[in-house]
Structure formats: structure tokens, C-alpha cells
Coordinates of C-alpha atoms in Angstrom, one line a residue:
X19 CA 0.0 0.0 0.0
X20 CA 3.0 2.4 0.6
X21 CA 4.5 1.7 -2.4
X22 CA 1.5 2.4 -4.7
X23 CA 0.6 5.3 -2.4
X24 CA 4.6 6.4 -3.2
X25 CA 3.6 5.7 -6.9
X26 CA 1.0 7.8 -7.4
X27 CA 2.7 10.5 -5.7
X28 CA 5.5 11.3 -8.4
X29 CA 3.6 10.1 -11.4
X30 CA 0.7 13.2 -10.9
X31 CA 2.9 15.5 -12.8
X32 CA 6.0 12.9 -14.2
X33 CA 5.7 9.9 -16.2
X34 CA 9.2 8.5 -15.4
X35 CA 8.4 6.1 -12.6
X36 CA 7.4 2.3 -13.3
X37 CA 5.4 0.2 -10.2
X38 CA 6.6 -3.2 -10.4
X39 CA 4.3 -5.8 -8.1
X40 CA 6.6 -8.4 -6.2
X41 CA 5.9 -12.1 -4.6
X42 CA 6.3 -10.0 -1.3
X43 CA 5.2 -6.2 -2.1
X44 CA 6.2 -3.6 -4.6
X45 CA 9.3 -1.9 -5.9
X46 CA 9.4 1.4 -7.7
X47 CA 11.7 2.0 -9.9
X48 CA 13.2 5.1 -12.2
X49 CA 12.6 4.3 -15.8
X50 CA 15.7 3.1 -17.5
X51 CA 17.6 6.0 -19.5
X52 CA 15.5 8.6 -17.9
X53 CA 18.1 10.9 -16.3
X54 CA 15.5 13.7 -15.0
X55 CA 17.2 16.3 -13.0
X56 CA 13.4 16.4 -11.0
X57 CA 14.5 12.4 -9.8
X58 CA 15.4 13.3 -6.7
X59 CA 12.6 16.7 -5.6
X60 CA 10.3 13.6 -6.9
X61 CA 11.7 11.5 -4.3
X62 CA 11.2 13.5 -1.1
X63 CA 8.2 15.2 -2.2
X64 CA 6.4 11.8 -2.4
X65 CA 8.1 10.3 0.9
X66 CA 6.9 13.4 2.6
X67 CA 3.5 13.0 1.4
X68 CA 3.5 9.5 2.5
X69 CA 4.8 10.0 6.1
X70 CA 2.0 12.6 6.3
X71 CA -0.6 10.5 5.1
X72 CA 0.6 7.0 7.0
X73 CA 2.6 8.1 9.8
X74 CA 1.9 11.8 11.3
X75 CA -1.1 11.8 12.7
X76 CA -0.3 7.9 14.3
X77 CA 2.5 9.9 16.1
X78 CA 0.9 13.4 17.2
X79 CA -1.8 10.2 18.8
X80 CA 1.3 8.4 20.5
X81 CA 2.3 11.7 22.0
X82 CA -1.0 13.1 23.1
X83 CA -1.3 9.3 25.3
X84 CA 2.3 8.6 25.7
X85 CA 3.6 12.0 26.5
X86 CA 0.8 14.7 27.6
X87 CA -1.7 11.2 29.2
X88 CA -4.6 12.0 27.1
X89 CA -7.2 9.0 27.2
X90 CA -10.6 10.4 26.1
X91 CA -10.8 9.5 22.4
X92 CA -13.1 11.8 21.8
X93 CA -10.6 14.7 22.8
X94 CA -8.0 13.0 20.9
X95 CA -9.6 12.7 17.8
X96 CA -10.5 16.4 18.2
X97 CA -7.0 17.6 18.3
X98 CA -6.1 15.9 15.7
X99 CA -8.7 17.4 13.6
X100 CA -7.0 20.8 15.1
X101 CA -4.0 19.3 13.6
X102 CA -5.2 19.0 10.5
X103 CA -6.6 22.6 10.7
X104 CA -3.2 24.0 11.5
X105 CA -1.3 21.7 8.4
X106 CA -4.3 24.0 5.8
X107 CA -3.4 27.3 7.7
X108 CA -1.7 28.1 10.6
X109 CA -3.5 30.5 12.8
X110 CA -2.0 34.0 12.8
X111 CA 0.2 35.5 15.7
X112 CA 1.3 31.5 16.5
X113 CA 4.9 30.4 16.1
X114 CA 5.3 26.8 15.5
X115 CA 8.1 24.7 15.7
X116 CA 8.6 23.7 12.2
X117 CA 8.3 20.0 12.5
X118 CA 7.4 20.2 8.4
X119 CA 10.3 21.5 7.2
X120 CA 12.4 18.9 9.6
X121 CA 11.0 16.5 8.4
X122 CA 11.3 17.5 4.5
X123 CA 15.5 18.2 5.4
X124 CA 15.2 14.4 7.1
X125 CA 13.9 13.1 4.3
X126 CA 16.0 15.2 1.9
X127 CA 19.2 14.2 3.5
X128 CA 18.4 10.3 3.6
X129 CA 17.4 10.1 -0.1
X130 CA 21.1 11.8 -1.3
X131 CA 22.8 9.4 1.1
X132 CA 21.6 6.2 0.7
X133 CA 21.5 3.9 -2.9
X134 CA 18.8 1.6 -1.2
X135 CA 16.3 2.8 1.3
X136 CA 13.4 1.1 3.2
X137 CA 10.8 2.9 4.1
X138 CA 10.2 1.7 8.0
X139 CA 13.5 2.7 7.9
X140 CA 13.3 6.3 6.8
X141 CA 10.1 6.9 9.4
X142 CA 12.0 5.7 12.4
X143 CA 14.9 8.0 11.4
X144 CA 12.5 10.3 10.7
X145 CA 10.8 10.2 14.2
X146 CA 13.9 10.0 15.8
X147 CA 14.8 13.8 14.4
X148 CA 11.7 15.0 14.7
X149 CA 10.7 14.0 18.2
X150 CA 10.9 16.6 20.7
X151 CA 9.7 19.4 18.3
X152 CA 7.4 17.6 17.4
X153 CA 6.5 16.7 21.5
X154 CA 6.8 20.8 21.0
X155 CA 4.1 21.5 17.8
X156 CA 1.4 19.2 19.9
X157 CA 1.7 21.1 23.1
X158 CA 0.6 24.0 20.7
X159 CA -2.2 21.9 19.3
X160 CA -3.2 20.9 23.0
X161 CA -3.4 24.7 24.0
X162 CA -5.3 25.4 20.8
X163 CA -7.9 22.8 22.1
X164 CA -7.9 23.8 25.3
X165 CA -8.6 27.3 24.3
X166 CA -11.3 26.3 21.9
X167 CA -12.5 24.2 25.0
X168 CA -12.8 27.2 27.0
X169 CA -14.6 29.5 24.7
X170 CA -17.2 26.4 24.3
X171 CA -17.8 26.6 28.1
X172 CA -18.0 30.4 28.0
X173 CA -20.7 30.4 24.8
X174 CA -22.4 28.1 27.1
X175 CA -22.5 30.2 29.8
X176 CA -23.5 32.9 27.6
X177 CA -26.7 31.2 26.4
X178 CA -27.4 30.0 30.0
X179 CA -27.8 33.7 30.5
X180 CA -30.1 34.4 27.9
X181 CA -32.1 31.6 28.1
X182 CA -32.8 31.5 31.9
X183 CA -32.3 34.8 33.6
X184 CA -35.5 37.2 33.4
X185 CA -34.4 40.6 33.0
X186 CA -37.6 41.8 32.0
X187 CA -36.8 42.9 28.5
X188 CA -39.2 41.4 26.1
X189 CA -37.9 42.2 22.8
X190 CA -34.6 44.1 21.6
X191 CA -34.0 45.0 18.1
X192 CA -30.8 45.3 16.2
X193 CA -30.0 47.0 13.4
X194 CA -27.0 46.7 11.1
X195 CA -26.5 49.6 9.2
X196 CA -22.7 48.7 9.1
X197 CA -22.6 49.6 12.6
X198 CA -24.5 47.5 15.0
X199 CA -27.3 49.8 17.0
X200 CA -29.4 48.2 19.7
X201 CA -33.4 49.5 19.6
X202 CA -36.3 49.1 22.7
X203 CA -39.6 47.2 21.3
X204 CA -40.6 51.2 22.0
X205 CA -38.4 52.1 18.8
X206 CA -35.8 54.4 21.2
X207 CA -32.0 53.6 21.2
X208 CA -30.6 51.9 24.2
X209 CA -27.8 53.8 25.6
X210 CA -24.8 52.8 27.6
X211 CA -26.0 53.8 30.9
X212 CA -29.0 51.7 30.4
X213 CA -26.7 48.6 29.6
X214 CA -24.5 49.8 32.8
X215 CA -27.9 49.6 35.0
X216 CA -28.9 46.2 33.3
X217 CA -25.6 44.8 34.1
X218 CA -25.8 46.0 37.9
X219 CA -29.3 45.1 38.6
X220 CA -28.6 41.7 36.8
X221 CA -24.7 40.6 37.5
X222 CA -22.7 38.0 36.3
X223 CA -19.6 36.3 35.9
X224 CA -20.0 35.8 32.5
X225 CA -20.6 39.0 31.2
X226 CA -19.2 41.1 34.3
X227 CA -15.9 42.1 32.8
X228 CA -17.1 42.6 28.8
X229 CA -16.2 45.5 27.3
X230 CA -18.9 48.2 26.9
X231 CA -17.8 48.8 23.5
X232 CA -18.3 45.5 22.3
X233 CA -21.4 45.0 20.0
X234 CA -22.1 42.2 21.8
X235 CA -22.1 43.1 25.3
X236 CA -25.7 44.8 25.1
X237 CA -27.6 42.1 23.8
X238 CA -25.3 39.8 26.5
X239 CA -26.1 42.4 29.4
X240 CA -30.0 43.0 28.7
X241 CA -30.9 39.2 27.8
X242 CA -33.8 39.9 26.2
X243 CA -36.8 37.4 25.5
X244 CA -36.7 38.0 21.9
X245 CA -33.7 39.7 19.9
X246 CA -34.6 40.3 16.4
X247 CA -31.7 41.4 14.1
X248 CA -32.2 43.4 10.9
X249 CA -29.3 42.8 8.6
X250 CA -29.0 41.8 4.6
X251 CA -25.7 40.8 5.2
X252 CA -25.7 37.0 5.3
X253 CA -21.8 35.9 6.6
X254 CA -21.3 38.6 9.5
X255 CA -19.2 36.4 12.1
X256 CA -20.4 39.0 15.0
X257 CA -24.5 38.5 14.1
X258 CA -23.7 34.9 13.5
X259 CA -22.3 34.7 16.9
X260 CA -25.2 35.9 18.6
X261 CA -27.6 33.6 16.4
X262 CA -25.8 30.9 17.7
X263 CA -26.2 32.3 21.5
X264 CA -29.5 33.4 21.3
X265 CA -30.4 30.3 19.4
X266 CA -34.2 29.7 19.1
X267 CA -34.9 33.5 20.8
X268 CA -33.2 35.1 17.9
X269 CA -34.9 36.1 14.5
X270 CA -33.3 37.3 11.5
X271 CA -34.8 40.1 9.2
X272 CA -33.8 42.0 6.5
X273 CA -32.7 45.6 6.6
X274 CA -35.7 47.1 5.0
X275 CA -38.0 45.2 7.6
X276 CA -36.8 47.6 10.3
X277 CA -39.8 49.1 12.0
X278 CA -38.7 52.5 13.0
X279 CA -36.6 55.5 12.0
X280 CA -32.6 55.1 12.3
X281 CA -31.2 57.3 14.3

């Protein structure tokens, strides 16, 4: 299976590599008289992409239980989906040890040295260089869940909020004009110091230490029974965010539905 893996690798874009099927496996070979100065970038490109695809998420696993004592499956299988996350696109403003491009020089450096090579081989010498940065590049991915983790718990907490605690607000309307303006069901604006009262009269942890400025924190604060938001725009992560809090209390209307003169 490696071998045909390896196979189709370096045949998507050159023809100059024949699969030949053994009594016990496979062996790939360079065609005979082809002399292509892309032999070797072939090579490593399609050893890279088969220690990703067979190998590197089989030892981020070994780590997570072996290393950092992870035994819910469930969590394991979710950081390795964050894993695969980070390999499309790295978040921004995060360093990562670059376990990638190790493992490309590894590979690299094996393929120029050695006439014959196996490839159980190559992935222990591979793991054996790329260990402890690589012990490195999952405490990253272990922070990122943890973080993800906590902002579950704190959406949670948000919907608690709006879902059980009776502030006496019926109905709040927001309009998006491309700024986000909070409305009574009487048609006046609310104003910070209203939000300030709300939030004294009705404390809690998990909306104490918002900022003010946030276009969030008013609907948060007042916790109305219905909010119903009047927007045309249809991927806006901030009205999406309190969709998802508000859940079934939250309507969504277009712009021109708004009942009452913008201020």
C-alpha cells in the first residue's frame, strides 16, 4: 500500500516512474535512461507525502497518550482534527516549531545518502529527528484545544444567561447599518447607561468584565426574551455569533424590515 501510495505521488505531474508488483510487495523504480534532474525533488516530495498521510497523525496520537496522558478518544480525535486545521493554515500571531520542514530536510538528507532505502527505515529516522519538536508542535495543538475548550464553556454560559435569567426585557431590536445599533420594542435607542444599570441590577460572571464597547455586550447584558436582528448581510461572524447564542430567541430580518426611523 506504501508503495502504490509512493507511486501515485510522483507520477501526478511525471511519467518516469514504473510500479513493479513483487511475490512480497512492490518496488518502484526510475525508468531506464531517464536521467530527469526532478528524480530526486520527486523522491522527497512523495516520501513526505506519504509519512503525512501514513505516519503523522499515528505519532501526534502516540504523544498526546504517551507524553501529555490524554485517554478520552473523543478529545484525541479532536486535536487531531485541530492538527489538520493548522497543516491548511496556521493561525495568525502563533509560532510553530517547524516540525514540516524537519521532516522534509530528514527526508531530503536520507534520499542523497543512501543507494537503497526502506521505508520503516526512513520513518524511524525520521521520528527519531523529529521528536521533541514535534512533542513541541502538539503542546501547541493541546493549547489550541484547550482554548477552543474554553470558549465552548464560556458560549455556554452565555446562552445560559439568555435563556434563563428574566431581565424583564421582552424584545430588543438590532439594526446593522454597518454599525451595530441596539433599539427598545418602543423604537428608542438603548444607551450605555441603560446597559450599565442592566448589568448592575442583573450581575454575572460571565458578562461582568465585557467590554462596553463590544457589539455584543448589550444584547449579553439586557438578555432579552426575543432579539430580532435586521441585517442583509448574510456571513457577518459578529451577528452569526449571537444567532448561535440566542439560538431559538433570535430572528433574523432583512434591513428594509426595520420598523422605525434610524437614528
Amino acid at each position: 500500500m506504501e508503495a502504490r501510495f509512493f507511486y501515485n505521488t510522483v507520477v501526478r505531474e511525471y511519467k518516469c516512474w514504473l510500479l513493479q508488483e513483487q511475490t512480497d510487495g512492490f518496488e518502484v523504480n526510475l525508468l531506464e535512461g531517464d536521467s530527469s534532474d526532478d528524480t530526486y525533488r520527486d523522491m522527497i516530495h512523495a516520501f513526505v507525502e506519504l509519512i503525512r498521510a501514513r505516519k503523522w497523525l499515528g505519532w501526534i496520537e502516540g504523544i498526546l497518550k504517551y507524553r501529555y496522558y490524554y485517554t478520552d478518544q473523543q478529545e484525541i480525535n479532536r486535536i487531531l482534527e485541530i492538527g489538520r486545521e493548522f497543516e491548511d493554515e496556521c493561525p495568525r500571531g502563533i509560532a510553530l516549531p517547524p516540525v514540516l520542514d524537519r521532516l522534509r530536510a530528514t527526508v531530503e538528507n536520507e534520499v542523497e545518502e543512501r543507494d537503497n532505502l526502506a521505508f520503516d527505515e526512513l520513518v524511524v529516522t525520521c521520528l527519531q529527528s523529529l521528536h521533541e519538536p514535534l512533542i513541541e508542535y502538539t503542546g501547541y495543538l493541546i493549547d489550541e484545544y484547550k482554548q477552543e475548550e474554553s470558549y465552548q464553556l464560556l458560549l455556554d454560559s452565555w446562552r445560559c444567561r439568555v435563556q434563563y435569567r428574566d431581565t424583564g426585557v421582552r424584545r430588543l431590536h438590532l439594526l446593522d447599518d454597518g454599525e451595530l445599533h441596539y433599539y427598545h420594542d418602543e423604537g428608542n435607542p438603548i444607551s450605555p447607561s441603560e446597559t450599565e444599570l442592566y448589568l448592575k441590577q442583573y450581575p454575572d460572571e460571565s458578562v461582568n468584565d465585557l467590554p462596553k464597547s463590544w457589539s455584543v455586550t448589550a444584547a449579553l447584558v439586557h438578555a432579552p426574551d426575543e432579539l430580532v436582528i435586521y441585517s442583509d448581510k448574510k456571513t457577518d461572524s459578529t451577528l452569526e455569533l449571537l444567532m448561535n447564542i440566542f439560538e431559538e430567541k433570535a430572528a433574523w430580518r432583512a434591513l428594509a424590515e426595520f420598523p422605525f426611523e434610524m437614528s
